[in-house]
mmCIF file of C-alpha atoms and ligand atoms in Angstrom:
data_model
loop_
_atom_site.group_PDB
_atom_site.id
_atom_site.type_symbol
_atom_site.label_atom_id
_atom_site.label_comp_id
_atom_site.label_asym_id
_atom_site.label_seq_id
_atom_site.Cartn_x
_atom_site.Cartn_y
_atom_site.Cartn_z
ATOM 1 C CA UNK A 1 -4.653 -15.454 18.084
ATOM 2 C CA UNK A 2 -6.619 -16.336 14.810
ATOM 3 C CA UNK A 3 -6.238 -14.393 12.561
ATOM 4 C CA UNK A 4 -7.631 -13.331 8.836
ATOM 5 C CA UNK A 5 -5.763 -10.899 6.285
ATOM 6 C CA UNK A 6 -7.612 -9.486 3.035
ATOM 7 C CA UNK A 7 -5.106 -9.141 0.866
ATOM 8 C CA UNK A 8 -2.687 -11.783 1.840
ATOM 9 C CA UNK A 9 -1.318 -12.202 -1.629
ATOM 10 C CA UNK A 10 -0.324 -8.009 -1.799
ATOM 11 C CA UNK A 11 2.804 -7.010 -0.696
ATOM 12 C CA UNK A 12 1.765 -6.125 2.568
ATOM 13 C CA UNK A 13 -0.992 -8.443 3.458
ATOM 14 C CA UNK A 14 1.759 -11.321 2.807
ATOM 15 C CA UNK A 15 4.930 -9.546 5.283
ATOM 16 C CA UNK A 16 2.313 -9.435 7.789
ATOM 17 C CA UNK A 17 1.497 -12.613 7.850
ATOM 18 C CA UNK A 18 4.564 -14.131 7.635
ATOM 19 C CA UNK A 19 5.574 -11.867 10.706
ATOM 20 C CA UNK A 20 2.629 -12.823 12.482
ATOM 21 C CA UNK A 21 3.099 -16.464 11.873
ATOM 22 C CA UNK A 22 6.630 -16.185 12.799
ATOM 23 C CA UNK A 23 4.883 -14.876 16.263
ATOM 24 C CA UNK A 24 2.512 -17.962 16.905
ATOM 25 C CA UNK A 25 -0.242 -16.573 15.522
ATOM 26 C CA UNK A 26 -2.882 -18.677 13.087
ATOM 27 C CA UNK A 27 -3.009 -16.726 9.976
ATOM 28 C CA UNK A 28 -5.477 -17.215 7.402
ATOM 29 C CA UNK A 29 -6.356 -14.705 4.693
ATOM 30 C CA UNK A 30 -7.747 -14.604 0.732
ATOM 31 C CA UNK A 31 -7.039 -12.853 -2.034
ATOM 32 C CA UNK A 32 -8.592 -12.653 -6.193
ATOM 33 C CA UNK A 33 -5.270 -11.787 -7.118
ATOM 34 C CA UNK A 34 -5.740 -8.440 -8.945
ATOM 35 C CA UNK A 35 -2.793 -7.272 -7.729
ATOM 36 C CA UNK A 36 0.143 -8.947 -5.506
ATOM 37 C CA UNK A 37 1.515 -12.306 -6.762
ATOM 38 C CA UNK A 38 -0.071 -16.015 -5.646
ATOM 39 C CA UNK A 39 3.923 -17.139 -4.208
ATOM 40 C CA UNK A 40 3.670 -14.323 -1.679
ATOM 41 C CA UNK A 41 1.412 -16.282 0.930
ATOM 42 C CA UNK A 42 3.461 -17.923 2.947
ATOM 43 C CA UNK A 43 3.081 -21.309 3.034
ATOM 44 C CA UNK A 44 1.575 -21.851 6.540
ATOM 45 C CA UNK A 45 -1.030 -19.360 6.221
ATOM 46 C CA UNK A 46 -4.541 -21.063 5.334
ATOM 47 C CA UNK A 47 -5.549 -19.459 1.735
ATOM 48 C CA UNK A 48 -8.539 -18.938 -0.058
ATOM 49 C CA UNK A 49 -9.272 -17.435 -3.101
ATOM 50 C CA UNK A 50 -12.089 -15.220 -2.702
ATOM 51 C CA UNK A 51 -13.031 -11.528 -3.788
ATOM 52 C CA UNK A 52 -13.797 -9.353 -1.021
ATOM 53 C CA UNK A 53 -16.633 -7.804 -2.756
ATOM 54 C CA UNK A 54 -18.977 -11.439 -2.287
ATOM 55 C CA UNK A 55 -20.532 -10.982 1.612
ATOM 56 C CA UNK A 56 -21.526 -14.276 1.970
ATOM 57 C CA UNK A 57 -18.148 -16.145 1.177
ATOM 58 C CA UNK A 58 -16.412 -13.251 3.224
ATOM 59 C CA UNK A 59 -18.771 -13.994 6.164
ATOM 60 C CA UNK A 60 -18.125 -18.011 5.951
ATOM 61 C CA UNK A 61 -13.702 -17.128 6.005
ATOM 62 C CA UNK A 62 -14.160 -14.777 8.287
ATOM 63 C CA UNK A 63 -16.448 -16.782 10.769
ATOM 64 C CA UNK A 64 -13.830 -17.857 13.897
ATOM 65 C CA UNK A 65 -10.989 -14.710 13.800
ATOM 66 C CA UNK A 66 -10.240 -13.291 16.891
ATOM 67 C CA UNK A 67 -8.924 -10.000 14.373
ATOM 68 C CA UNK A 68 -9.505 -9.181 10.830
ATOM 69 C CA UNK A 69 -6.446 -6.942 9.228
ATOM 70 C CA UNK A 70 -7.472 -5.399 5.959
ATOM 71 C CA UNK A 71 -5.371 -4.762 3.254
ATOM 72 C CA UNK A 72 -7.035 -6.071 0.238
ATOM 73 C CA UNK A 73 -7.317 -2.732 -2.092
ATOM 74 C CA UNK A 74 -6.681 -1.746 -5.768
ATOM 75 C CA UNK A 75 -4.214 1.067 -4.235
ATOM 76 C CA UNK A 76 -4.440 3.115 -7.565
ATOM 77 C CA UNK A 77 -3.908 6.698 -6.657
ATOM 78 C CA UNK A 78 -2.721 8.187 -9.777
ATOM 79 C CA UNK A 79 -4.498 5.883 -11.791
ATOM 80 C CA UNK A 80 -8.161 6.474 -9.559
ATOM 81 C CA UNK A 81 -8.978 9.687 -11.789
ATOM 82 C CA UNK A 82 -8.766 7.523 -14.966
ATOM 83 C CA UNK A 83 -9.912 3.857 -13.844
ATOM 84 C CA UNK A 84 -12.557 5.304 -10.969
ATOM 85 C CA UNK A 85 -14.708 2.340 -11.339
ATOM 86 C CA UNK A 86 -11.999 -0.411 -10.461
ATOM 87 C CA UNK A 87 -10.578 1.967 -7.771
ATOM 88 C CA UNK A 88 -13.835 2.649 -5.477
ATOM 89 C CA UNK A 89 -15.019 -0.685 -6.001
ATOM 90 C CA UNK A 90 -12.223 -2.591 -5.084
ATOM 91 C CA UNK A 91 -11.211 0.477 -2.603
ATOM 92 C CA UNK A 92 -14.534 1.540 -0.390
ATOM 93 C CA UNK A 93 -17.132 -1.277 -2.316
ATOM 94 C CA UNK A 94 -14.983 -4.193 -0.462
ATOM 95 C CA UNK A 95 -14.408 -2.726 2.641
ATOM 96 C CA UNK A 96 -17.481 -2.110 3.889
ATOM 97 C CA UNK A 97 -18.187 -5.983 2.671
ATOM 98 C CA UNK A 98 -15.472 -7.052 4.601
ATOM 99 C CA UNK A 99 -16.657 -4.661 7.420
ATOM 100 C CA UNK A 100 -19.660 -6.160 7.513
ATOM 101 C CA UNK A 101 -18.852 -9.893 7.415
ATOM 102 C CA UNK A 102 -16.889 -8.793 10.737
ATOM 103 C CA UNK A 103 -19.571 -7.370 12.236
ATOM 104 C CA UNK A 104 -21.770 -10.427 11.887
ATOM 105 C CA UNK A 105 -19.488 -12.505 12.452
ATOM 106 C CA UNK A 106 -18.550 -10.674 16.467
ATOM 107 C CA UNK A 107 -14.846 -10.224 15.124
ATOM 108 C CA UNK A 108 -13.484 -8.495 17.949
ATOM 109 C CA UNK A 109 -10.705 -6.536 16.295
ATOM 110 C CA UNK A 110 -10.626 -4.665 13.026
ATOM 111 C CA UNK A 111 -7.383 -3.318 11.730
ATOM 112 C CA UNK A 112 -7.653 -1.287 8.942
ATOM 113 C CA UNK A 113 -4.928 -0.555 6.031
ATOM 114 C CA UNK A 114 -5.655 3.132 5.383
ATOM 115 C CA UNK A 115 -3.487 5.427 3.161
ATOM 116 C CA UNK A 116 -1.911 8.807 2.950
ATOM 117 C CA UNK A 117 -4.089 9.565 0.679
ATOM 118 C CA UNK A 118 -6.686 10.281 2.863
ATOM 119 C CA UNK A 119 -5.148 13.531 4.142
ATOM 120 C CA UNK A 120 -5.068 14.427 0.583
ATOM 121 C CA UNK A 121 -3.651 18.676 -0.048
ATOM 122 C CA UNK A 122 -2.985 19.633 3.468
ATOM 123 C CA UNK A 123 -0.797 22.943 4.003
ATOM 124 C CA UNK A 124 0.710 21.423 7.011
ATOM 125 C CA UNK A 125 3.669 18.611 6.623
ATOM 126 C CA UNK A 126 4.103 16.405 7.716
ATOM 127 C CA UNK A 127 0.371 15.259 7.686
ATOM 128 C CA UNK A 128 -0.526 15.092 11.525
ATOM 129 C CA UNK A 129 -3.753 12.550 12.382
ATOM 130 C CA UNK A 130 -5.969 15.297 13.607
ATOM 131 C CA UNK A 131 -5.535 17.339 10.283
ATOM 132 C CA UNK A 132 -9.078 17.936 8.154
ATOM 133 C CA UNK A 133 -8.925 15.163 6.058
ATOM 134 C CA UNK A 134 -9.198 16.720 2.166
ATOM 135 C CA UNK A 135 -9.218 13.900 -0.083
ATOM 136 C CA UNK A 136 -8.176 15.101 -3.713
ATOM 137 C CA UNK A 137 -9.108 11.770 -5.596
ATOM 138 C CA UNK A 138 -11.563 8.766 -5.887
ATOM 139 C CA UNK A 139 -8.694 6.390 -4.007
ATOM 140 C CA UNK A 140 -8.220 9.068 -1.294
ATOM 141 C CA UNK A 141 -12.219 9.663 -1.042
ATOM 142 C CA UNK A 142 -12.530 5.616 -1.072
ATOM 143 C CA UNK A 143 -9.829 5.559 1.872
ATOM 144 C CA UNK A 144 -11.545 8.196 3.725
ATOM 145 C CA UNK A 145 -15.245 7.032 3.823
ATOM 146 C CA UNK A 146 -14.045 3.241 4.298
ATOM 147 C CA UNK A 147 -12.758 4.920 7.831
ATOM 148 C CA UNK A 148 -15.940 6.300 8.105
ATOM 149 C CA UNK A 149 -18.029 3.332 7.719
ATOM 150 C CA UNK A 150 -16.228 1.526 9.963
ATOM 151 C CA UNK A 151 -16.097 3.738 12.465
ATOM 152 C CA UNK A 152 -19.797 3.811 12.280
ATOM 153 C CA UNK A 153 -20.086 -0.186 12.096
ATOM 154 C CA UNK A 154 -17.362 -0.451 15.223
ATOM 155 C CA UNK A 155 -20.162 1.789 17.128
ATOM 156 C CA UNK A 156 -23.272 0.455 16.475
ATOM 157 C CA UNK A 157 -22.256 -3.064 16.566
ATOM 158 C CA UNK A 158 -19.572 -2.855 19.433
ATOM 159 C CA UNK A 159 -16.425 -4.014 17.833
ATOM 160 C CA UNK A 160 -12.980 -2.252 17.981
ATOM 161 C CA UNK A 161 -10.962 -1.044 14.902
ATOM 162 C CA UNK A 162 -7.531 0.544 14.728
ATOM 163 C CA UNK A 163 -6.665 2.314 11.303
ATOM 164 C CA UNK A 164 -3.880 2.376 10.700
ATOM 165 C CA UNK A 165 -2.152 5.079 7.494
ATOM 166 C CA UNK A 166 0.452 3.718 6.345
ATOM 167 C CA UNK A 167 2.628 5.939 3.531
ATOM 168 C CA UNK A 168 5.035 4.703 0.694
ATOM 169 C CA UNK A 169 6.252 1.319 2.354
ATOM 170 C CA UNK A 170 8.910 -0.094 0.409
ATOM 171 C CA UNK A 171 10.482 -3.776 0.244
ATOM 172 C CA UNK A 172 10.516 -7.287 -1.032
ATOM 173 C CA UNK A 173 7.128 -8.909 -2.398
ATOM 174 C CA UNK A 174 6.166 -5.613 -3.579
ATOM 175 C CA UNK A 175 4.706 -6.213 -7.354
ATOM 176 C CA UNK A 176 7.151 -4.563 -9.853
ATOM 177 C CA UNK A 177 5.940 -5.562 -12.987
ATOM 178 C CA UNK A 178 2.647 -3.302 -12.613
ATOM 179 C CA UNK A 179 2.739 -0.144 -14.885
ATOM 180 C CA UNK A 180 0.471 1.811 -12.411
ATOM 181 C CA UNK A 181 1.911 1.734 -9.175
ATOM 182 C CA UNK A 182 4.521 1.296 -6.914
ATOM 183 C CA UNK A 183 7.954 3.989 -7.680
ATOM 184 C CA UNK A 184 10.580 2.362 -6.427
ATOM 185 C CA UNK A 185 10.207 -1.425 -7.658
ATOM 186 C CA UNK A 186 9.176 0.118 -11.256
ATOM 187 C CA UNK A 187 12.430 1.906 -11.078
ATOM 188 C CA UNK A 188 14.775 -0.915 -9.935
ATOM 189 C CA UNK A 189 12.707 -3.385 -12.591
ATOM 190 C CA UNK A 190 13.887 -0.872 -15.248
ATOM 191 C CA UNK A 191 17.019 -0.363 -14.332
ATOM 192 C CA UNK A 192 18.171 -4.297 -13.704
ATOM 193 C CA UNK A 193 16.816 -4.506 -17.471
ATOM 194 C CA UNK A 194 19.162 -1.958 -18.712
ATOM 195 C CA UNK A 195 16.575 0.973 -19.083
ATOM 196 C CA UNK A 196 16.396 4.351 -17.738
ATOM 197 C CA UNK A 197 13.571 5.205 -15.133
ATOM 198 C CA UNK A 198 10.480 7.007 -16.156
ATOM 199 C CA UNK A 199 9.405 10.104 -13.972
ATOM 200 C CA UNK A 200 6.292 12.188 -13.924
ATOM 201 C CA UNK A 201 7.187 15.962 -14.306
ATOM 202 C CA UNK A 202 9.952 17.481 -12.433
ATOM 203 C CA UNK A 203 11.170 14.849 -10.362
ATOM 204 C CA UNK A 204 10.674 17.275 -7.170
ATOM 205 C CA UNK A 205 7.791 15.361 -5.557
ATOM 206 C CA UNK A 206 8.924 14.855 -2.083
ATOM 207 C CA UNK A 207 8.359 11.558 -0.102
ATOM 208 C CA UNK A 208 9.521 9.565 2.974
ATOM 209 C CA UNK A 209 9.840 5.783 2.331
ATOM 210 C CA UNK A 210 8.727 3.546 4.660
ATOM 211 C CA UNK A 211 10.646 0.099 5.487
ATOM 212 C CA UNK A 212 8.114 -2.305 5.425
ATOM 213 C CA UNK A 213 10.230 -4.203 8.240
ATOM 214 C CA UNK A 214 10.316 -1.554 9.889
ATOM 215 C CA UNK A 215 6.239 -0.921 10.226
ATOM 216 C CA UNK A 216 5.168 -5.227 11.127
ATOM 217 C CA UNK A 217 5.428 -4.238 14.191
ATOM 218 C CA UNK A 218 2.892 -1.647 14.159
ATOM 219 C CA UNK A 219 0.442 -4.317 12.971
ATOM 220 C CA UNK A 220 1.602 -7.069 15.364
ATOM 221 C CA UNK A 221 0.924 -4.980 18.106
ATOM 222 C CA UNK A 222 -2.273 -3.617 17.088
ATOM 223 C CA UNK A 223 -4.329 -6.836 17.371
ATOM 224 C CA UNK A 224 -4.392 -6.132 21.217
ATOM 225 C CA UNK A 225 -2.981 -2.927 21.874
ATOM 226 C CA UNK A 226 -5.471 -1.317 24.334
ATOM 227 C CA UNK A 227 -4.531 2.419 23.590
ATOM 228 C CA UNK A 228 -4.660 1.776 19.793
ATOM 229 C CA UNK A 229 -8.413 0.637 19.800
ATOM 230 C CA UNK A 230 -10.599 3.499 17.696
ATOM 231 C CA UNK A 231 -7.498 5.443 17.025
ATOM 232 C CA UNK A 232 -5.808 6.888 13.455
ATOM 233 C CA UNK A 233 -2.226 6.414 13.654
ATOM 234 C CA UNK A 234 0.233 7.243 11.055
ATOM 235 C CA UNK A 235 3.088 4.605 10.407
ATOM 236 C CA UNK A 236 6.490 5.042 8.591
ATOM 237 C CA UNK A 237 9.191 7.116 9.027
ATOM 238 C CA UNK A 238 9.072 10.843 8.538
ATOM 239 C CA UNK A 239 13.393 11.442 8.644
ATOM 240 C CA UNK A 240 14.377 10.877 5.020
ATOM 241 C CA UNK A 241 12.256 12.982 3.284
ATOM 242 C CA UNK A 242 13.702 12.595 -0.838
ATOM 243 C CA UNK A 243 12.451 13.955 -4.001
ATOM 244 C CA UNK A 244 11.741 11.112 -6.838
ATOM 245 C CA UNK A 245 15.008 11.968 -8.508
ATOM 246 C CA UNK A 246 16.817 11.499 -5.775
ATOM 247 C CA UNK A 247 15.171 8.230 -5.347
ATOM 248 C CA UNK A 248 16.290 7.534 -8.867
ATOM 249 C CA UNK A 249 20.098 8.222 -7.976
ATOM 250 C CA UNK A 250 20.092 5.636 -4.772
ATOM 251 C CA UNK A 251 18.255 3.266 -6.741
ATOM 252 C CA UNK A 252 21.290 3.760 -9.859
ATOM 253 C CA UNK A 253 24.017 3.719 -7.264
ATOM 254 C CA UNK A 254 22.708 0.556 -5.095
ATOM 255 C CA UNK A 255 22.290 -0.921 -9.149
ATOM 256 C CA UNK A 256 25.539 0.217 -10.422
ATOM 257 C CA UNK A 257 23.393 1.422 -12.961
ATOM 258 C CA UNK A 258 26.140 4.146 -15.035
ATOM 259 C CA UNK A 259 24.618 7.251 -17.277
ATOM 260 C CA UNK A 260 21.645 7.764 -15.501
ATOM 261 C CA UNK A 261 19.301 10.134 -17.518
ATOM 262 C CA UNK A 262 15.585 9.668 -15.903
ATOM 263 C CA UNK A 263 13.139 10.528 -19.506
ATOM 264 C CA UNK A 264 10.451 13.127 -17.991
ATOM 265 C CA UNK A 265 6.687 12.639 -19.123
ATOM 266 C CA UNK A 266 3.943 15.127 -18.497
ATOM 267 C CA UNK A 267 2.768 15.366 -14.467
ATOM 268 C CA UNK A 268 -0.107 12.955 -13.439
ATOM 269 C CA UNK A 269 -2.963 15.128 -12.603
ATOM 270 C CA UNK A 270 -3.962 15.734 -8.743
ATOM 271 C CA UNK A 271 -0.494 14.333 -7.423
ATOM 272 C CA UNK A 272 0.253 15.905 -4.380
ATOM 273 C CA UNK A 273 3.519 17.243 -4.481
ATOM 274 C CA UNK A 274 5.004 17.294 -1.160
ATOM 275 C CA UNK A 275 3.248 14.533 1.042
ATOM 276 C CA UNK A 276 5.215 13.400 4.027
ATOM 277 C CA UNK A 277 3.307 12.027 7.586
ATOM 278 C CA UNK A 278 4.414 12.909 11.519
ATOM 279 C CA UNK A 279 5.028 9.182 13.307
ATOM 280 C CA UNK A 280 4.799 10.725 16.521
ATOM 281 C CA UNK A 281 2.043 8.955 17.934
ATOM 282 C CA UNK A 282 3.938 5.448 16.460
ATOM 283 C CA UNK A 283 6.468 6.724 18.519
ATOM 284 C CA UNK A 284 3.903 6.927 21.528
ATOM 285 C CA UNK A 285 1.620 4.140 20.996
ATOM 286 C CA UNK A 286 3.610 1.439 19.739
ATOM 287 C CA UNK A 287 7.315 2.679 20.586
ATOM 288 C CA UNK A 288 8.294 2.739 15.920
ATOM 289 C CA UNK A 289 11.607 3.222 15.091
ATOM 290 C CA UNK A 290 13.237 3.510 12.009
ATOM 291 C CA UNK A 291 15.969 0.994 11.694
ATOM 292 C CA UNK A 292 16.477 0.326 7.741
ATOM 293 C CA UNK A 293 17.857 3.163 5.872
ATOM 294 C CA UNK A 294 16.058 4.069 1.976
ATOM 295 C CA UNK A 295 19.333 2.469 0.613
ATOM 296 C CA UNK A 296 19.201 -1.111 2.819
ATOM 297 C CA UNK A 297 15.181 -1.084 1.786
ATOM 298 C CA UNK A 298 16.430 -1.218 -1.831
ATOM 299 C CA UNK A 299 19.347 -3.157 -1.411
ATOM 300 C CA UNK A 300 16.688 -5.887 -0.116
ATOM 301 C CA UNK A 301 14.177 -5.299 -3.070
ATOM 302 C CA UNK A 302 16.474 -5.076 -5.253
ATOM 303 C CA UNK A 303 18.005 -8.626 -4.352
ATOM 304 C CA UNK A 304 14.148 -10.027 -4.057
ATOM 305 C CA UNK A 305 13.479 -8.817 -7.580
ATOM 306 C CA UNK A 306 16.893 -10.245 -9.392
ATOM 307 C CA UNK A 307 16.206 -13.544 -7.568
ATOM 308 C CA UNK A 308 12.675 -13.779 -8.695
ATOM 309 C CA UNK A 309 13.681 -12.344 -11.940
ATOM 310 C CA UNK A 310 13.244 -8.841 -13.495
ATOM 311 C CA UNK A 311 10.594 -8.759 -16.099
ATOM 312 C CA UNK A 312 8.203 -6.890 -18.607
ATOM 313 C CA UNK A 313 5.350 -4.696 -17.431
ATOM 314 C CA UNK A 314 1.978 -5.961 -17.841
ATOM 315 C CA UNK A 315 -1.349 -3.745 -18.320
ATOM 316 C CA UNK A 316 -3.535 -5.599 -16.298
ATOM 317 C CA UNK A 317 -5.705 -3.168 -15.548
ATOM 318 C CA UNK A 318 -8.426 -1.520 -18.002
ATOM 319 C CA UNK A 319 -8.163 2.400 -18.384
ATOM 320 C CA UNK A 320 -11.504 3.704 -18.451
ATOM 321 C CA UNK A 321 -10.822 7.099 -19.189
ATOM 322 C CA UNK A 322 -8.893 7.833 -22.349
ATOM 323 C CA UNK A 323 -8.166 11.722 -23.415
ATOM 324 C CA UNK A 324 -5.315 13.996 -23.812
ATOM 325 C CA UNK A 325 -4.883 14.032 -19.957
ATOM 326 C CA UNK A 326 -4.166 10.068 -19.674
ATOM 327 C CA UNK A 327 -0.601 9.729 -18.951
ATOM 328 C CA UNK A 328 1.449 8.525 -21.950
ATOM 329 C CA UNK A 329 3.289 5.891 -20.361
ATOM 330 C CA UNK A 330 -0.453 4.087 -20.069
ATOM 331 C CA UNK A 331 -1.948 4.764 -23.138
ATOM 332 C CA UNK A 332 1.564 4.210 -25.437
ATOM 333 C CA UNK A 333 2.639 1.805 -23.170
ATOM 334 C CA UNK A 334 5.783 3.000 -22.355
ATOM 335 C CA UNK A 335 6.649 1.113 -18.955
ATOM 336 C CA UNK A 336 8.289 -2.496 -21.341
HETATM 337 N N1 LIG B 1 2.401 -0.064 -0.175
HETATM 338 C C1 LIG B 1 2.207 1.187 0.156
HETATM 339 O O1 LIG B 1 3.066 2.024 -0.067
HETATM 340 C C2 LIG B 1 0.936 1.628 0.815
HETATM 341 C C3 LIG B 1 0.869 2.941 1.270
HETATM 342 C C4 LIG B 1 -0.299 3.361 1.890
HETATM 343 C C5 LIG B 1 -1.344 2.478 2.052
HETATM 344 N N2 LIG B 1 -1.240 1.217 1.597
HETATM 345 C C6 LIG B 1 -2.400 0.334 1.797
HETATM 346 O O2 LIG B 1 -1.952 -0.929 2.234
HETATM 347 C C7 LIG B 1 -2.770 -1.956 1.708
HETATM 348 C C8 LIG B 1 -1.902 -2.974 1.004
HETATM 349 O O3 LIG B 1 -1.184 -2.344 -0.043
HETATM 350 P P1 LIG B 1 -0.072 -3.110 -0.848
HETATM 351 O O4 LIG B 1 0.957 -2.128 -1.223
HETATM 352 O O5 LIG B 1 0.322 -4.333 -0.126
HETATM 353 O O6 LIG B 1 -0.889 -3.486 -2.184
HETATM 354 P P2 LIG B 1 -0.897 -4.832 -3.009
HETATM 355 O O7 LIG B 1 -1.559 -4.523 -4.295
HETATM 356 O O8 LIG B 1 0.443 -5.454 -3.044
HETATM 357 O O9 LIG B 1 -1.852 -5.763 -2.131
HETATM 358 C C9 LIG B 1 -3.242 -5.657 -2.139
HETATM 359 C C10 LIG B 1 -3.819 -7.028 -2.392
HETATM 360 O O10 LIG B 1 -5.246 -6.912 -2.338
HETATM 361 C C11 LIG B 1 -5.771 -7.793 -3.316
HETATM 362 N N3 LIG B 1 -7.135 -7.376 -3.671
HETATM 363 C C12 LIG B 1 -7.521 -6.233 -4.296
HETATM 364 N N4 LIG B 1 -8.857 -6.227 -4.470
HETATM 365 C C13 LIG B 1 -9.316 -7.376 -3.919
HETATM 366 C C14 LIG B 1 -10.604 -7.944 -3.795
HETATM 367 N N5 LIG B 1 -11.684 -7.342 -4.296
HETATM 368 N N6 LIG B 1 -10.725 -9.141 -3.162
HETATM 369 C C15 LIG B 1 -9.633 -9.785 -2.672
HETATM 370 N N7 LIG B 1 -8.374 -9.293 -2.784
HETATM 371 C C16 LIG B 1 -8.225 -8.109 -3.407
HETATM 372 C C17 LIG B 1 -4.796 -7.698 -4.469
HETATM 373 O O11 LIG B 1 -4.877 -8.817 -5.320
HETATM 374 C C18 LIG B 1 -3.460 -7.605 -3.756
HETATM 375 O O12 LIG B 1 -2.839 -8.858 -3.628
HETATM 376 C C19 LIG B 1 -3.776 -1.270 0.805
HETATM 377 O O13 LIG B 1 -4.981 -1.106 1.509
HETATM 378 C C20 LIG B 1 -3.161 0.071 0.508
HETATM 379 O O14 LIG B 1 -4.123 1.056 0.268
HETATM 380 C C21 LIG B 1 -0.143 0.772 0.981
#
């Protein structure tokens, strides 16, 4: 199949193209490089450096894919209720571009990269797909009505979409030099430095991480799964559910790391403390199974990262909103 990844530089956008390449598949895909890093696309994937946000270049890449897989995002929770205007645009602005060069361009597939964010503060765990989505910030609200439109778009102009939610995937190529995102690799990019992790209040947030290994397989078979088509599926594990400090201690014991002492800073507003997702119908619909444990994930970012070479944070991004509720670590720069 032909196929075209927004994205392809990001973390996830590149693993899934070097899986699907690795499966026969033709895999082209662009990227502006916001986020992800340039020697993530693999090198047989066709490459083009293009924002998602221009329709008419989007249209002219696009034009010839059997599927489109979109990833491309500025996946910013915590930081989408201080830097809204990056967020949404490069969140809901560029999908419904890239939903739209699709649908003129008769793409016959559309898998979508939606988040956990979407289900937002649900008093249910784990989030099940036929909960009330409740967004609680601009990325979640971004997330949710990028579904929307493209649910509308896959009706009126008679294309199929799969969205698929992925939830804290974890692994090598993940950027770890970016001060707003991304636990785990800012923890192991500390800690191979010599300094002690940073955590946002108590630690007790609870999440599942997600093997990115373990999820390709999700994407591979959604390009032609029939029961997939117009469905919300959930993908990642939901067995080893761990609070951040917890994460913290694997990530010291994997590093050898001796005298861990995590510094606290003040909570991030609207973070969702206990956010976990049912993979049930992964299960069903495309037979997932976890077969990396939280401790091999690291083990194999943690050898990515010391191979590529642990280094300084960089504030790429501008923080539009500055008061006495902007997290410390942004506005002191405390992430070095
Ligand atoms: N990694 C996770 O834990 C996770 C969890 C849930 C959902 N997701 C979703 O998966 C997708 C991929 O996430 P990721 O972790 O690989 O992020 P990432 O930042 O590594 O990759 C996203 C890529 O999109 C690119 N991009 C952003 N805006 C763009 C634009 N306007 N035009 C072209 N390219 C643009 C970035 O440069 C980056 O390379 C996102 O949609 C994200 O919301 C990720």
């Amino acid at each position: 199949m032909k196929v075209f990844i927004t994205g392809i530089a990001g973390f996830l956008g590149s693993r899934i193209a070097k899986d699907l390449l690795s499966k026969g598949h033709q895999v082209s895909g662009c990227d502006n490089l916001i986020g992800g890093y340039l020697d993530n696309v693999p090198d047989d994937a066709e490459f083009f450096q293009v924002d998602c946000m221009y329709l008419n270049a989007m249209k002219k890449i696009i034009k010839d894919h059997d599927v489109v897989i979109h990833t491309a995002c500025t996946a910013y929770e915590g930081l989408s209720v201080f830097s809204p205007h990056v967020v949404t645009q490069n969140t809901f602005q560029i999908s419904s571009t890239v939903f739209a060069a699709c649908a003129a361009n008769h793409v016959k597939r559309v898998i979508n990269c939606s988040s956990m964010a979407r289900y937002g503060h649900q008093e249910v765990i784990p989030f099940r797909e036929h909960a009330v989505p409740v967004p609680v910030d601009p990325y979640g609200i971004s997330k949710l009505a990028a579904e929307q439109v493209l649910q509308v778009l896959s009706e009126v102009h008679g294309f199929e979409f799969v969205n698929l939610v992925p939830h804290n995937i974890i692994g090598a190529h993940q950027k770890y030099d970016d001060p707003f995102r991304n636990v785990a690799s800012i923890m192991i990019n500390l800690m191979l430095r010599g300094k002690q992790p940073i955590v946002y209040g108590d630690g007790l947030q609870k999440r599942c991480f997600s093997d990115v290994r373990d999820i390709l397989t999700c994407f591979s078979q959604a390009l032609d799964n029939k029961v997939a088509a117009g469905q919300t599926i959930n993908i990642g594990p939901d067995e080893e559910f761990i609070t951040i400090l917890d994460l913290a201690k694997t990530i010291a014991d994997v590093l050898n790391f001796k005298n861990l002492e995590p510094v606290f800073v003040a909570p991030r507003p609207r973070e969702v403390k206990y956010a976990t997702c049912s993979a049930d119908k992964a299960r069903n619909i495309f037979n997932y199974k976890t077969n990396h444990t939280l401790r091999q994930s690291i083990e194999e970012m943690a050898q990515w990262i010391e191979k590529r070479g642990a280094k300084k944070f960089r504030y790429h991004l501008d923080v539009e909103i500055i008061n006495e509720k902007t997290p410390k670590t942004w506005t002191e720069k405390l992430f070095t």
